[in-house]
XYZ file of C-alpha atoms in Angstrom:
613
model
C 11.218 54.243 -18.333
C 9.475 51.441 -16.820
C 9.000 51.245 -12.986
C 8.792 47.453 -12.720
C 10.756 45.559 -9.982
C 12.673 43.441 -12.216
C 13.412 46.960 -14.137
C 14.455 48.627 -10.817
C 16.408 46.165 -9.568
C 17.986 45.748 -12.842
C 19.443 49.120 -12.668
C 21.008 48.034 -9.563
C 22.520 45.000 -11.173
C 23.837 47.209 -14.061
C 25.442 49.759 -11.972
C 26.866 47.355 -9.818
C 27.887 45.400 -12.376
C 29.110 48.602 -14.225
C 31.191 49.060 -10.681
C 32.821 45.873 -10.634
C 34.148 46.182 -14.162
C 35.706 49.474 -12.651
C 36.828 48.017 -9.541
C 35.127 50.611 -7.480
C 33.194 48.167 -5.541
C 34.025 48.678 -2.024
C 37.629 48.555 0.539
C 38.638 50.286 2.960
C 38.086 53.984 1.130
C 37.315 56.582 3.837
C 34.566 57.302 1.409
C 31.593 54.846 0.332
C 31.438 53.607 -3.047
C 28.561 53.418 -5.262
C 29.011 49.587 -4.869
C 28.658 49.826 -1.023
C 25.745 52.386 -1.281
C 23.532 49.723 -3.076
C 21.739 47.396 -1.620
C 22.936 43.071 -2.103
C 22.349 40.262 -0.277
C 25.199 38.660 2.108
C 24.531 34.478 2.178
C 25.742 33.649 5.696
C 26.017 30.298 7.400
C 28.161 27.908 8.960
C 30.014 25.082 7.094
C 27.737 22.096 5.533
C 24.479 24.678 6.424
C 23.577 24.165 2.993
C 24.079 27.930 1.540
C 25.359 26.226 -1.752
C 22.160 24.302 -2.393
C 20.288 27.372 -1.445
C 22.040 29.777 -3.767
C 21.957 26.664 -6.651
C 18.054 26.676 -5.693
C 17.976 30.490 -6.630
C 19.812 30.212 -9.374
C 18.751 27.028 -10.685
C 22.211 25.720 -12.245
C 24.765 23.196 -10.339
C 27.689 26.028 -10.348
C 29.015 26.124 -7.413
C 32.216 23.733 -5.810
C 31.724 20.904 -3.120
C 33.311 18.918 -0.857
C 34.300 18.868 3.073
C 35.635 21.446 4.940
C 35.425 25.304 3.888
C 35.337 24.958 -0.083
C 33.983 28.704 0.018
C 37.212 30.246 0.402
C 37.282 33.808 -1.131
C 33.838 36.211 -1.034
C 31.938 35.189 -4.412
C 30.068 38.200 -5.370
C 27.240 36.576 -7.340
C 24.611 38.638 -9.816
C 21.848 37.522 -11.360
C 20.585 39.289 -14.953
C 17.275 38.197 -15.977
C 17.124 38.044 -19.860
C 14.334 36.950 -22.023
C 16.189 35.943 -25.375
C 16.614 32.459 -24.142
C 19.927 32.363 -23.860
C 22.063 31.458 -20.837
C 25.807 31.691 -19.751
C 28.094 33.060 -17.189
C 30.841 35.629 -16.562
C 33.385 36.203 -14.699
C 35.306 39.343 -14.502
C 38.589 38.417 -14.509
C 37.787 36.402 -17.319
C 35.693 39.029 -19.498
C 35.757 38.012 -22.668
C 34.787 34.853 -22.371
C 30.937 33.211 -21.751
C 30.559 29.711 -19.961
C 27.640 28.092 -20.935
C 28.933 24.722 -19.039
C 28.343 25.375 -15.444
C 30.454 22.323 -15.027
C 33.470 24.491 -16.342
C 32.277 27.492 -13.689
C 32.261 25.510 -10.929
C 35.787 24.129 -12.007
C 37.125 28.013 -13.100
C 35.491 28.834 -9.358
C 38.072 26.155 -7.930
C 40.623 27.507 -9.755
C 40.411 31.119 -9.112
C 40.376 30.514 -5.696
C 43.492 28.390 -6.036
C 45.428 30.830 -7.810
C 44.888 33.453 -4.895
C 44.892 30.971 -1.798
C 47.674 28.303 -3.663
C 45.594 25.517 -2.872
C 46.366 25.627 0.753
C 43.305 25.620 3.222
C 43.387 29.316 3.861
C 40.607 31.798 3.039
C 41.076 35.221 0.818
C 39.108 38.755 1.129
C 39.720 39.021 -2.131
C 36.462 38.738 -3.885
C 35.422 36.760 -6.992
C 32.828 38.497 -9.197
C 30.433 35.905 -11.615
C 27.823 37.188 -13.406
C 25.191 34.864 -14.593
C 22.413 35.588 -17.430
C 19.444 33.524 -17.584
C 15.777 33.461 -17.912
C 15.375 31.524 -14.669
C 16.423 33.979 -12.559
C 15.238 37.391 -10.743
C 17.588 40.164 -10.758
C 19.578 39.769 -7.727
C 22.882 40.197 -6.162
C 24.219 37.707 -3.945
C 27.323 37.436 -1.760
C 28.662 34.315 -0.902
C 31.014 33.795 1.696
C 32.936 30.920 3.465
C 31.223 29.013 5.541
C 31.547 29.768 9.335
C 33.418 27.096 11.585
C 34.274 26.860 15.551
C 37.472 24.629 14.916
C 40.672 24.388 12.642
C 41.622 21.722 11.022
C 44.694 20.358 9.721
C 46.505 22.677 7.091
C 44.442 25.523 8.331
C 45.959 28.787 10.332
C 44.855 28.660 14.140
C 43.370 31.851 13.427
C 40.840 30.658 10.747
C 37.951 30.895 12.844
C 38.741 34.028 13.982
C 39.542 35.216 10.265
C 36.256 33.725 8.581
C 34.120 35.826 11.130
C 36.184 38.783 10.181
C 35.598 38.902 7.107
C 31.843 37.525 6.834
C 31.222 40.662 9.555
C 32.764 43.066 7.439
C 29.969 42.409 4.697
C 27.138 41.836 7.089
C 27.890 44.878 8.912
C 26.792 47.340 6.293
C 23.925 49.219 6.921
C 23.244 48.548 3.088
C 23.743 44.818 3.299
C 20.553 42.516 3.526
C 21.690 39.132 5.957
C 20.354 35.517 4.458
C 20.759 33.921 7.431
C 20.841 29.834 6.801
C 20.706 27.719 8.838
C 19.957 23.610 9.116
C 16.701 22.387 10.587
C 18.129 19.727 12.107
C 20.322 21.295 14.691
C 18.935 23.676 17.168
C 18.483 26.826 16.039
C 20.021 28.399 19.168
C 23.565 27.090 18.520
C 23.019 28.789 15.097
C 26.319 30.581 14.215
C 24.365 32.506 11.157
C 21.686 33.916 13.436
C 24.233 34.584 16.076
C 26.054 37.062 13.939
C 23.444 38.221 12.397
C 22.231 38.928 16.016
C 24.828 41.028 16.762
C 25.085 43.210 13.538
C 21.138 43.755 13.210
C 19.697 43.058 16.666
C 15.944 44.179 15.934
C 16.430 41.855 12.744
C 15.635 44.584 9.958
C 18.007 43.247 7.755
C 17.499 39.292 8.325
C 15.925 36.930 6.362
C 16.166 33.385 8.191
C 16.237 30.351 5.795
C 16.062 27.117 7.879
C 17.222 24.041 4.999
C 17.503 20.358 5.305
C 13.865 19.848 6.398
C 13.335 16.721 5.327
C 16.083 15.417 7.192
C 15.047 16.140 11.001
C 14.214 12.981 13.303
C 10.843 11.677 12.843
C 8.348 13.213 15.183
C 10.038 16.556 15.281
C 9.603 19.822 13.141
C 10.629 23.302 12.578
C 7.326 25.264 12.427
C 8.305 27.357 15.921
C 11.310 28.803 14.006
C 9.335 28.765 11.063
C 6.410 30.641 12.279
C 8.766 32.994 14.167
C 8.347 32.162 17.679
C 11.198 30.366 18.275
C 13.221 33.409 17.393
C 11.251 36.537 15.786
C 12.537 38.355 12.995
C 10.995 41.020 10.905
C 10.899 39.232 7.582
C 9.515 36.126 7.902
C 11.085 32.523 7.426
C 11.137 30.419 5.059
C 12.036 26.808 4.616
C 13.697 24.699 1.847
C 14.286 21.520 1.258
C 17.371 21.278 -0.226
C 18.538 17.967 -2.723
C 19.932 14.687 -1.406
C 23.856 13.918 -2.262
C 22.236 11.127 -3.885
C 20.199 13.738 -6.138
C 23.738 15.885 -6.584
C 25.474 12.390 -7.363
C 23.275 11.680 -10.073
C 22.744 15.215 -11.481
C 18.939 15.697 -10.457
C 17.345 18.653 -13.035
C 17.711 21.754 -10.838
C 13.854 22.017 -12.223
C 13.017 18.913 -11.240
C 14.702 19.132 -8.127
C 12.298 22.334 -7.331
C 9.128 20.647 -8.722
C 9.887 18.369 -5.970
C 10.492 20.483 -3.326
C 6.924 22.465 -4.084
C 5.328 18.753 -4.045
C 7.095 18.468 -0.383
C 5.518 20.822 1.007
C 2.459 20.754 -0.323
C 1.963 17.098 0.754
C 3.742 17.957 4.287
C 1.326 17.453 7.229
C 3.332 19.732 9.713
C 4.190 22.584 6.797
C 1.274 22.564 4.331
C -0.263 25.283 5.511
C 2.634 27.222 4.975
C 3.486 26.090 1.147
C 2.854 28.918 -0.244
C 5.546 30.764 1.754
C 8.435 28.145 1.491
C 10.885 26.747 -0.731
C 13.516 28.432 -3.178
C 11.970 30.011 -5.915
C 9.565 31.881 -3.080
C 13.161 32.682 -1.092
C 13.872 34.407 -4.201
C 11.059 36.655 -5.383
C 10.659 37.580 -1.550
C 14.389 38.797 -1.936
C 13.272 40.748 -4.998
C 10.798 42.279 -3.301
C 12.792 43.483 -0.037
C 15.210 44.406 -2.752
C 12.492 46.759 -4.659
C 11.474 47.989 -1.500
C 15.056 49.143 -0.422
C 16.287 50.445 -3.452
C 13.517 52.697 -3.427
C 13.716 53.994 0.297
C 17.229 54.463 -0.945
C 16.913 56.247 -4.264
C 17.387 60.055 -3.060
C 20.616 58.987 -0.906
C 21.774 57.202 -3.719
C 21.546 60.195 -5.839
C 23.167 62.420 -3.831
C 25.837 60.009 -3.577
C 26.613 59.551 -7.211
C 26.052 63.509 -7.354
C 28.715 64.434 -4.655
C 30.745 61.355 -6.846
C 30.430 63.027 -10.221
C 31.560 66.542 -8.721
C 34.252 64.919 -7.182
C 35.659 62.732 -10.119
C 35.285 66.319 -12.730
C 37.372 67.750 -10.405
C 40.009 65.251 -10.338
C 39.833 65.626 -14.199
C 40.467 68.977 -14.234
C 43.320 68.200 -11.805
C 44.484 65.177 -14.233
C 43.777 67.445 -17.787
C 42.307 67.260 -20.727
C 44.538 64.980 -23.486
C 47.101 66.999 -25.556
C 46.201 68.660 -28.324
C 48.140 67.315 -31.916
C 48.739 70.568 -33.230
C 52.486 71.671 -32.807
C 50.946 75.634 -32.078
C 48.993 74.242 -29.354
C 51.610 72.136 -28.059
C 54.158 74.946 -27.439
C 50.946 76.890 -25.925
C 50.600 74.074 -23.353
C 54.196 74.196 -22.695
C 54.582 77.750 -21.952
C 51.355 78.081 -20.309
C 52.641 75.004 -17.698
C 56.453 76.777 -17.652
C 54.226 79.769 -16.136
C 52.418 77.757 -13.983
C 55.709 76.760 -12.582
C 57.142 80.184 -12.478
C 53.891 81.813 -10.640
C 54.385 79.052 -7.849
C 58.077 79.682 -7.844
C 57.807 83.347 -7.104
C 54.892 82.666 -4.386
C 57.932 80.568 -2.720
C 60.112 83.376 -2.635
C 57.959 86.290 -2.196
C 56.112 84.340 0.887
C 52.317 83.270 -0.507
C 54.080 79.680 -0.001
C 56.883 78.712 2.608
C 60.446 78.290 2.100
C 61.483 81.773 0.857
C 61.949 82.576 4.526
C 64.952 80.183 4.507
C 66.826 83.176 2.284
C 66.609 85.189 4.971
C 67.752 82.893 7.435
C 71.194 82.879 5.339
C 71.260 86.531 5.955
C 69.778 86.947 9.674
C 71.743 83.562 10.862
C 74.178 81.913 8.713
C 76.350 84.859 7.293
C 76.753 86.639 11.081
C 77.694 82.862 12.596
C 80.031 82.844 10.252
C 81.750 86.259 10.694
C 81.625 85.747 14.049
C 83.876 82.441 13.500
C 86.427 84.002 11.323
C 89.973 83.426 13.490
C 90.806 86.959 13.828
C 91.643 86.438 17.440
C 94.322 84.064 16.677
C 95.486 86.206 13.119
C 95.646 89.486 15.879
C 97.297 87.661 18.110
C 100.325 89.426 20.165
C 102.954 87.175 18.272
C 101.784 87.261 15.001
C 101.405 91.148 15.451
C 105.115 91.217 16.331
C 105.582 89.312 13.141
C 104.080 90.859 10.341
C 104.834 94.527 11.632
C 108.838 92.971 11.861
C 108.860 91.565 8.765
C 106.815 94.474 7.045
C 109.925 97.237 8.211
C 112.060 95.035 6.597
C 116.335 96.295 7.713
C 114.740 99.633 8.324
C 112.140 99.945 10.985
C 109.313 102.426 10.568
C 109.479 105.880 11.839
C 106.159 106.656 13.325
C 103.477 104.245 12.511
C 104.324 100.579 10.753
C 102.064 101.744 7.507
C 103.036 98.907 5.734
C 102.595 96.409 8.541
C 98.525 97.971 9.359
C 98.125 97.082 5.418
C 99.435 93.458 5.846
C 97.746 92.878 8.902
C 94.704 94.345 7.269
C 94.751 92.593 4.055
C 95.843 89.037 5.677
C 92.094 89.641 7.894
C 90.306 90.833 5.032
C 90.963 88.156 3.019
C 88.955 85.656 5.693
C 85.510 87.659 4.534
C 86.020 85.019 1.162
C 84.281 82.359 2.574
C 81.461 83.824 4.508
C 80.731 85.600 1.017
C 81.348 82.375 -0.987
C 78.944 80.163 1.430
C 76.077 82.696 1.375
C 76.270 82.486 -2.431
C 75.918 78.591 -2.318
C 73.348 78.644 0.927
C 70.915 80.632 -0.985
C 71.889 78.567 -4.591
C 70.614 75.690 -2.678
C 67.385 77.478 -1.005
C 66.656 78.432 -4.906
C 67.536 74.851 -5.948
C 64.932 73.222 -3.475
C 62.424 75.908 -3.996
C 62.779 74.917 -8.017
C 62.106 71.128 -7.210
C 58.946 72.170 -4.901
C 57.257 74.053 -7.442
C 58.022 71.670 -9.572
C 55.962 68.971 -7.501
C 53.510 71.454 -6.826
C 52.288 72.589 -10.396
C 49.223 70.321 -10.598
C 49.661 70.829 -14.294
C 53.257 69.287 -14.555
C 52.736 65.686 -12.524
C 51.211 65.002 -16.282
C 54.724 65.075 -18.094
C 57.604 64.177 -16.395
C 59.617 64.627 -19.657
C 58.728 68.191 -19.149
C 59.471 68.080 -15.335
C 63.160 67.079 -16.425
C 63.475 70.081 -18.641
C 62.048 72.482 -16.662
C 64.087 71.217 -13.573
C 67.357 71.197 -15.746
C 66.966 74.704 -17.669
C 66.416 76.036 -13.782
C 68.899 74.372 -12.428
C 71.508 75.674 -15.229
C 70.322 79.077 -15.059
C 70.577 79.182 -11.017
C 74.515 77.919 -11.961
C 75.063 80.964 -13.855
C 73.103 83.125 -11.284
C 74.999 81.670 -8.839
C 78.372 82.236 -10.339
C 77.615 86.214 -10.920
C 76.829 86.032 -7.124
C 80.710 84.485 -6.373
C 81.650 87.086 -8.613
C 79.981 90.056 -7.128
C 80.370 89.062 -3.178
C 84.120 88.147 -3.829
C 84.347 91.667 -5.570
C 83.220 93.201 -2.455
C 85.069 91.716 -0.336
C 87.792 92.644 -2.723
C 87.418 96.233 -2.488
C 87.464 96.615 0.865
C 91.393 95.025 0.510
C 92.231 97.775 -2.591
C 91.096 100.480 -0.787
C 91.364 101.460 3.607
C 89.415 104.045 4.872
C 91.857 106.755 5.709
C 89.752 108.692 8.316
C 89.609 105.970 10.504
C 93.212 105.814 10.834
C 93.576 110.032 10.862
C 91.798 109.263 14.154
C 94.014 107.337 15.346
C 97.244 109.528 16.887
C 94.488 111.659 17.909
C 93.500 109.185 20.117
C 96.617 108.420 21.215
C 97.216 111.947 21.996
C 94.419 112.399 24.238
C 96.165 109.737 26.394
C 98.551 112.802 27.150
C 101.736 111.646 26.649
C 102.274 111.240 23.077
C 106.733 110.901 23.268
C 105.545 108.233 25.676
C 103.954 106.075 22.891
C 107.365 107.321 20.327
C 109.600 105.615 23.172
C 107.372 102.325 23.611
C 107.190 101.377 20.051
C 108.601 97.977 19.994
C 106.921 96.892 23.385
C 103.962 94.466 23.934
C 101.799 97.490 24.443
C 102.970 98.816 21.073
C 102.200 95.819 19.410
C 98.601 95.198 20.940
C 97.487 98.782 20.142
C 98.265 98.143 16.606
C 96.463 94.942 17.207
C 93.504 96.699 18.602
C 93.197 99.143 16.099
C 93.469 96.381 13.149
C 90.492 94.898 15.154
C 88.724 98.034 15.160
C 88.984 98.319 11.572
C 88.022 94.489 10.492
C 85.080 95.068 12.769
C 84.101 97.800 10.897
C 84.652 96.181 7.282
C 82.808 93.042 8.975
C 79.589 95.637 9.629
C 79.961 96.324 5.950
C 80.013 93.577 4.006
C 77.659 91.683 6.785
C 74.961 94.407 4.832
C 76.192 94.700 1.249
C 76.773 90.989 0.880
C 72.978 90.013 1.076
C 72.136 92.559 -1.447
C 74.906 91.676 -3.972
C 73.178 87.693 -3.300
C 69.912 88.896 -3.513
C 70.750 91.065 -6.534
C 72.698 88.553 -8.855
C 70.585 85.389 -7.811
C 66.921 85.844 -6.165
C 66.271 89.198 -8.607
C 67.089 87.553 -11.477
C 65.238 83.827 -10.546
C 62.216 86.096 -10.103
C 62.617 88.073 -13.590
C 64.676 85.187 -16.016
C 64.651 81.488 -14.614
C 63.327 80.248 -17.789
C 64.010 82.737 -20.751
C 67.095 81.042 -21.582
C 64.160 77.782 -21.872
C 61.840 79.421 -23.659
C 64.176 80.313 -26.327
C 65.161 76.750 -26.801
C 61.641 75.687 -26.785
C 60.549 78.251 -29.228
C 63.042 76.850 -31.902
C 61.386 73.621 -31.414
C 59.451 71.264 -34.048
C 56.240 69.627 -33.098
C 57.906 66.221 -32.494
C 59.994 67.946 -30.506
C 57.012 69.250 -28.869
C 55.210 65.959 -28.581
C 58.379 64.396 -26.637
C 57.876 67.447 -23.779
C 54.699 66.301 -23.656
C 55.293 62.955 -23.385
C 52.373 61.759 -20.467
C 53.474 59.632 -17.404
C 51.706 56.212 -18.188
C 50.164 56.196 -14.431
C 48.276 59.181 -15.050
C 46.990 58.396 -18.821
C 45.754 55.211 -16.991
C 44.268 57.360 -14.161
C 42.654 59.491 -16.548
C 41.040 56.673 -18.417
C 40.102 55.167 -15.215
C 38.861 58.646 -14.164
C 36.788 59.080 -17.155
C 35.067 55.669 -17.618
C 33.932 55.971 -13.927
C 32.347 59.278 -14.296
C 30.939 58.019 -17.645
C 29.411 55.202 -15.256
C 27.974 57.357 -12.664
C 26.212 60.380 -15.078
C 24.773 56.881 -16.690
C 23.553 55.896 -13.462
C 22.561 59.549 -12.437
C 20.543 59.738 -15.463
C 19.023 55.977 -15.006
C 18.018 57.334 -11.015
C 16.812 60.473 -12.481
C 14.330 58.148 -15.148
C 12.709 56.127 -11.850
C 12.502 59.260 -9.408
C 10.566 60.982 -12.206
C 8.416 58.030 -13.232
C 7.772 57.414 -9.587
């Protein structure tokens, strides 16, 4: 590959050009961009400097709009492809089908793009406009435009336009990649320059400057600019050079831009004060010294470059095996994709609940927290109250009291308590449905593989959700069943015990004789207490293992075979509807693609002029 400078820098333009197309030319990513990695050239100056005769000077076509004011309004990101078939034209990229060979009609399509973003008020827009221009009259180059810097607001405009133009002018000039053009009239003093100013503060040893002083021909007679010129007025590295721009009488009457050049070489080399320095002045010089600078970066900048678009290319082939490869056609491979995703799902699911991801722990917290609250909260107080002892036991002996011990009344009072353990069994079944529930939506939104096909999100999410019902209702079941059996059946030791005890208070006629007093009644009460509190100890332990058993068990072992059933008796367009992409990420992919396409092209481009080096 050839190692020219017009070659080299028209790798740049490509790749830039290549980013544009793309839209990854610059913002406010955390990362650089290819675009902002590459060297282009950021025309600075303050309104009516002349920066649109200089860049029409460069160029060599009328193409740009005029007037008073700020007629730059939006960045115009400007680059130049040399081509030797004789053709020439323009393009602009919102516009990319379409070639304009009448720079009358890009100047106007200029105006209007910058209307349609700024609604012809007086305001200014970041947003940049990208032209492309294709001519044998120019060097490869890439040139920034931007409005025109100004110390005063005028009417229509936002008190903060000064402010604003500055902002965004700095935020291209501040770029350790950017190279400043600097312009600045002749005829005003170059200390009240707002161009070298800025460019002052962004590149204070002037590395990155290039000062172009225009409008020579119009300073008072008796005065010149060779101390700027020559650099001791104010020193920069690159040296200065001068043009001489054309009169409004020369725009007015649409003065060749070739003719307007042969005249500005015939200036200076008939100028007294700046004849000596002909040779180093007007346009067509500004621009092959540009070129040079250019060649002379890029080079300097080739291995960063590459490791750049390296680090780039690993990054973006990860984010495609993120996004996936396309789906296949076949129906065989399409239920392979499914059930390898379903698993995908289902491994993430179980790393949830058996703790290689958080929220399993919540299950427990049902167990450890929420089911012993809720015990604790059951109204036994007020069911073993005095009175409603006295109650049940009265009603339970019916016309004949009890002999010895109210049997019947213990079972009532038993039974009536027992039957409060319903819905602290009942609400740990639903607490740890809805744990499961969430946990099924997480994974969900976690399998990398599934944000491809949210028609197969739906299914996976509903098939779960309808087999966690059914898990869910076996838990009701079993818990309630439980609870249940401790009502059919009382443990009779615990109430064998019982006369014993009251025995060992010594006087057991005593207790015969008090059997209808309050102290009757609250030892009954005490030992139905006893017992609850002993059927509460119980269940508190059995009931997480029936929940666990009917509904985490059996998430872990058969969330989906119920869904892969129905999805084995499916035909492939059946299949092809799972897998039915979300547009976003088919668009991402494409996007994804095209810009790694663009940066193993430019890899292998960089590659060709490190090795030919």
């Amino acid at each position: 590959m050839a190692t020219s400078m017009e070659s080299l820098i028209g790798l740049v333009n490509r790749i830039q050009r290549a980013c544009t197309v793309l839209g990854d030319y610059g913002g406010d990513n955390a990362l650089p961009t290819l675009w902002e990695a590459l060297p282009s050239v950021a025309v600075v100056g303050g309104q009516s400097s002349g920066k649109s005769s200089v860049l029409e000077s460069i160029v060599g076509r009328d193409f740009l709009p005029r007037g008073s004011g700020i007629v730059t309004r939006r960045p115009l990101v400007l680059q130049l492809h040399k081509i030797d078939d004789g053709t020439e034209y323009a393009e602009f990229l919102h516009l990319p089908k379409r070639r304009f060979t009448d720079f009358a009609m890009v100047r106007k399509e200029i105006q209007d793009e910058t209307d349609r973003i700024t609604e012809k008020s007086k305001e200014i827009s970041p947003v940049p406009i990208h032209l492309s221009i294709y001519s044998p009259n120019v060097v490869n180059l890439t040139m920034i435009d931007l409005p025109g810097l100004t110390k005063v607001a005028i009417e229509g405009q936002p008190q903060s336009i000064v402010e604003d133009i500055e902002n965004m002018v700095r935020s291209y000039v501040e770029k350790p990649n950017s190279i400043i053009l600097a312009i600045s009239p002749a005829n005003q003093d170059i200390a009240t320059s707002d161009a070298i100013k800025l460019a002052k503060e962004v590149d204070p040893l002037g590395e990155r400057t290039f000062g172009v002083l225009t409008k020579l021909d119009l300073m008072d007679k008796g005065t010149n600019a060779i101390e700027v010129l020559e650099g001791r007025s104010y020193r920069l590295q690159h040296p200065w050079v001068g043009i001489v721009n054309r009169s409004q009488a020369d725009i007015n009457k649409n003065v060749d831009m070739i003719v307007a050049r042969r005249r500005e070489r015939e200036y200076f080399a008939t100028s007294p004060d700046y004849g000596h320095l002909a040779h180093k002045m007007g346009s067509e010089y500004l621009a092959k010294l540009l070129s040079q600078h250019l060649e002379s970066v890029i080079r300097t900048r080739i291995p960063g470059i590459a490791s750049l678009i390296n680090k780039s290319i690993e990054e973006l082939e990860g984010e495609m095996d993120h996004l996936g490869r396309p789906v296949a056609v076949d129906a065989v491979a399409q239920l392979y994709t499914i059930l390898e995703l379903c698993r995908a799902f289902d491994r993430i699911f179980k790393e949830h609940l058996d703790g290689g991801r958080p929220g399993g722990d919540r299950i427990y917290g049902v167990f450890d927290n929420q089911l012993p609250a809720a015990l604790r909260k059951l109204p036994f107080d007020r069911h073993l109250s005095l009175d409603n002892v006295r109650k049940v036991v009265s009603q339970a002996d019916g016309y004949q009291p009890h002999l010895i011990a109210p049997e019947q009344g213990y079972r009532r009072l038993i039974e009536g308590a027992l039957n409060y353990f319903r819905g602290p069994a009942e609400a740990s079944v639903d607490a740890v449905h809805n744990v499961l529930k969430d946990l099924v939506r997480k994974s969900i939104g976690e399998t990398q593989e599934l944000r491809r096909f949210p028609t197969l999100q739906s299914e996976i999410a509903a098939a779960s959700y309808e087999a966690l019902e059914r898990f869910r209702e076996e838990g009701r079941k079993t818990t309630l069943r439980l609870v249940d059996m401790e009502s059919s059946y009382l443990t009779v030791d615990f109430f064998r015990r019982l006369p014993q005890d009251v025995e060992k208070g010594g006087n057991p006629a005593a207790s015969t004789v008090d059997r209808y007093t309050e102290g009757h009644f609250r030892r009954i009460g005490s030992n139905v207490s006893s017992y609850v509190g002993m059927v509460s100890d119980t269940l508190k332990t059995n009931i997480p293992k029936a929940v666990v058993y009917c509904q985490v068990r059996e998430a872990k072992m058969s969330l989906l075979n119920h869904f892969y059933t129905q999805v084995g008796r499916k035909e492939g367009k059946q299949l092809a509807q799972l897998l039915d992409e979300d547009p976003a990420l088919m668009e991402r992919r494409q996007q994804c693609a095209k810009r790694l396409e663009l940066y193993k092209s430019a890899r292998d481009e960089i590659d060709s002029v490190a090795w030919a080096r």
